[in-house]
Short mmCIF file of C-alpha atoms and ligand atoms in Angstrom, two decimals:
data_model
loop_
_atom_site.label_atom_id
_atom_site.label_comp_id
_atom_site.label_asym_id
_atom_site.label_seq_id
_atom_site.Cartn_x
_atom_site.Cartn_y
_atom_site.Cartn_z
CA MET A 184 -12.81 6.18 13.52
CA ALA A 185 -11.47 3.49 11.32
CA GLY A 186 -12.89 0.64 13.61
CA GLY A 187 -9.70 -0.17 15.74
CA GLU A 188 -6.57 -2.60 14.92
CA ASP A 189 -9.04 -5.22 13.71
CA ALA A 190 -10.12 -2.83 10.69
CA PHE A 191 -6.63 -2.51 9.57
CA HIS A 192 -6.14 -6.34 9.78
CA ARG A 193 -9.38 -6.78 7.64
CA LEU A 194 -8.01 -4.24 5.25
CA ALA A 195 -4.87 -5.87 4.79
CA ALA A 196 -6.37 -9.19 4.23
CA ALA A 197 -8.91 -7.87 1.73
CA PHE A 198 -5.82 -5.91 -0.04
CA TYR A 199 -3.78 -8.96 -0.50
CA GLU A 200 -6.69 -10.95 -1.88
CA GLY A 201 -6.50 -8.57 -4.84
CA ILE A 202 -2.65 -8.84 -5.07
CA ALA A 203 -2.86 -12.56 -5.14
CA GLU A 204 -4.91 -12.15 -8.45
CA ASP A 205 -2.58 -9.66 -10.08
CA ASP A 206 -0.42 -10.53 -12.89
CA LEU A 207 1.77 -7.47 -12.85
CA LEU A 208 2.03 -7.16 -9.03
CA ARG A 209 2.02 -10.65 -7.60
CA PRO A 210 5.48 -11.51 -8.84
CA MET A 211 6.88 -8.61 -6.83
CA TYR A 212 5.54 -9.91 -3.62
CA PRO A 213 7.13 -12.96 -1.60
CA GLU A 214 5.68 -16.43 -2.25
CA GLN A 215 3.86 -16.53 1.23
CA LEU A 216 1.82 -13.62 1.61
CA GLU A 217 1.03 -13.84 5.23
CA ALA A 218 4.19 -11.96 6.96
CA ALA A 219 3.76 -9.28 3.94
CA LYS A 220 0.08 -8.89 5.09
CA ARG A 221 0.96 -8.45 8.65
CA ARG A 222 3.88 -5.93 7.88
CA LEU A 223 1.33 -3.72 5.87
CA ALA A 224 -1.40 -3.98 8.80
CA LEU A 225 0.96 -2.94 11.35
CA PHE A 226 2.42 -0.10 9.35
CA MET A 227 -1.22 1.29 8.82
CA ILE A 228 -2.07 0.94 12.53
CA GLN A 229 1.14 2.77 13.44
CA TYR A 230 0.63 5.62 10.64
CA PHE A 231 -2.89 6.27 11.72
CA GLY A 232 -2.33 6.59 15.20
CA GLY A 233 -2.13 3.27 16.85
CA PRO A 234 0.48 1.04 18.61
CA GLY A 235 4.08 1.40 17.21
CA THR A 236 4.72 -2.25 16.79
CA TYR A 237 5.62 -1.87 13.14
CA SER A 238 8.65 0.08 14.09
CA GLU A 239 9.65 -1.97 17.01
CA GLU A 240 9.71 -4.86 14.55
CA ARG A 241 10.88 -2.97 11.40
CA GLY A 242 12.63 0.21 12.34
CA HIS A 243 11.85 3.58 10.53
CA PRO A 244 9.37 2.85 7.69
CA ARG A 245 11.47 4.38 4.86
CA LEU A 246 8.79 3.55 2.36
CA ARG A 247 10.67 4.99 -0.75
CA MET A 248 13.87 2.93 0.22
CA ARG A 249 11.98 -0.02 0.84
CA HIS A 250 10.25 -0.09 -2.45
CA ALA A 251 13.47 0.76 -4.46
CA PRO A 252 14.04 -2.97 -5.34
CA PHE A 253 10.55 -3.05 -7.18
CA GLU A 254 9.60 -1.27 -10.43
CA VAL A 255 6.90 0.97 -9.38
CA GLY A 256 5.49 2.71 -12.61
CA MET A 257 2.19 4.28 -13.57
CA GLU A 258 0.58 0.82 -14.10
CA ALA A 259 1.82 -0.61 -10.71
CA ARG A 260 0.56 2.51 -8.94
CA ASP A 261 -2.83 2.41 -10.58
CA ARG A 262 -3.16 -1.35 -9.80
CA TRP A 263 -2.02 -1.03 -6.30
CA LEU A 264 -4.56 1.92 -5.61
CA LYS A 265 -7.33 -0.25 -7.43
CA HIS A 266 -6.92 -3.22 -4.88
CA MET A 267 -6.49 -0.91 -1.98
CA ASN A 268 -9.69 1.06 -2.91
CA ALA A 269 -11.52 -2.13 -3.40
CA ALA A 270 -10.25 -3.36 0.04
CA LEU A 271 -11.64 -0.11 1.71
CA GLU A 272 -15.16 -1.12 0.69
CA LYS A 273 -14.55 -4.79 1.04
CA ALA A 274 -13.33 -4.18 4.88
CA GLU A 275 -16.27 -1.78 5.26
CA ILE A 276 -14.00 0.96 6.52
CA PRO A 277 -16.54 3.71 7.69
CA GLN A 278 -16.50 7.30 6.41
CA PRO A 279 -15.03 9.71 6.92
CA ALA A 280 -11.96 7.58 7.86
CA ARG A 281 -12.28 5.76 4.29
CA GLU A 282 -11.76 8.97 2.54
CA VAL A 283 -8.80 10.08 4.66
CA MET A 284 -7.10 6.86 4.02
CA ARG A 285 -8.00 6.90 0.35
CA THR A 286 -6.31 10.30 -0.01
CA TYR A 287 -3.21 9.27 2.03
CA PHE A 288 -2.76 6.00 -0.06
CA THR A 289 -3.35 8.01 -3.45
CA ASN A 290 -0.55 10.40 -2.53
CA THR A 291 1.71 7.84 -1.05
CA ALA A 292 1.44 5.40 -4.20
CA THR A 293 2.47 8.23 -6.41
CA PHE A 294 5.44 9.33 -4.29
CA LEU A 295 6.65 5.66 -4.31
CA MET A 296 6.81 5.84 -8.21
CA ASN A 297 10.33 5.27 -9.03
CA VAL A 298 10.18 4.76 -12.96
CA PRO A 299 9.02 7.48 -15.27
CA PRO A 300 5.59 7.11 -16.80
CA ALA A 301 5.71 5.73 -20.63
CA MET A 302 4.63 9.21 -22.11
CA PRO A 303 6.62 11.89 -20.56
CA ILE A 304 4.59 14.76 -18.85
CA GLN A 305 4.95 17.83 -21.22
CA SER A 306 6.78 20.64 -19.42
CA GLY A 307 5.41 23.45 -21.67
CA GLY A 308 8.76 23.62 -23.62
CA LYS A 309 11.33 26.47 -24.17
C1 HEM B 45 2.61 2.13 -5.62
C2 HEM B 45 2.67 0.91 -5.81
C3 HEM B 45 3.10 -0.08 -4.85
C4 HEM B 45 3.85 -1.52 -5.01
C5 HEM B 45 4.06 -1.92 -6.41
C6 HEM B 45 4.20 -1.86 -3.71
C7 HEM B 45 5.04 -3.03 -3.77
C8 HEM B 45 5.37 -3.55 -2.31
C9 HEM B 45 6.27 -4.79 -2.33
C10 HEM B 45 6.44 -5.72 -3.26
C11 HEM B 45 6.41 -4.96 -0.97
C12 HEM B 45 7.18 -6.01 -0.44
C13 HEM B 45 6.27 -6.79 0.38
C14 HEM B 45 6.72 -7.41 1.74
O1 HEM B 45 7.51 -8.19 1.76
O2 HEM B 45 6.64 -6.85 2.66
C15 HEM B 45 5.95 -3.85 -0.37
C16 HEM B 45 6.16 -3.49 0.88
C17 HEM B 45 5.51 -2.58 1.72
N1 HEM B 45 4.81 -1.74 1.21
FE1 HEM B 45 4.35 -1.28 -0.71
N2 HEM B 45 3.92 -1.12 -2.83
C18 HEM B 45 3.13 0.18 -3.25
C19 HEM B 45 2.88 1.06 -2.59
C20 HEM B 45 2.53 1.17 -1.16
C21 HEM B 45 1.87 2.26 -0.65
C22 HEM B 45 1.11 3.37 -1.02
C23 HEM B 45 2.07 1.94 0.92
C24 HEM B 45 1.74 2.83 2.23
C25 HEM B 45 0.97 3.77 2.14
C26 HEM B 45 3.25 0.73 0.97
C27 HEM B 45 3.47 0.04 2.12
C28 HEM B 45 4.25 -0.89 2.22
C29 HEM B 45 4.85 -1.28 3.49
C30 HEM B 45 4.46 -0.80 4.72
C31 HEM B 45 5.61 -2.48 3.21
C32 HEM B 45 6.44 -3.29 4.04
C33 HEM B 45 7.79 -2.59 4.31
C34 HEM B 45 8.77 -3.50 5.23
O3 HEM B 45 8.53 -3.37 6.55
O4 HEM B 45 9.57 -4.39 4.78
N3 HEM B 45 3.25 0.26 -0.28
N4 HEM B 45 5.35 -2.87 -1.10
#
């Protein structure tokens, strides 16, 4: 539905073009982006039902643990999603796969936040 493995390699490539230009996110990533691009592509291929090469090479994804070294606040989350949403268009991922992926990325990026937003969310008070 997404367009096979090639679609995910195109998606990862388009995503990292955005990362390369991002002043907040770029410094978090390794100097050479090629290996990171491949890790993301293989992860997406595996997650969306393709071959399990990612886990053969990297083990269990454990995404929250693997993101612990990086400060993922609201701004980082929003920027990551902005680049991924632009990449979904640029890589011409067809519907309805695009919408399924957009929802998954939005939820996962929120889940990966590991520092609180600048403005605390009001609990309603006691
Ligand atoms: C919320 C904002 C996010 C930030 C700031 C962020 C940042 C990073 C950084 C700096 C890396 C290290 C790059 C590398 O060497 O591979 C990384 C790795 C990775 N990220 Fe994210 N990420 C975010 C969200 C996500 C989301 C939503 C997903 C998946 C749905 C994801 C999947 C991955 C994967 C699969 C890796 C490689 C893990 C490994 O095998 O080492 N990330 N991320």
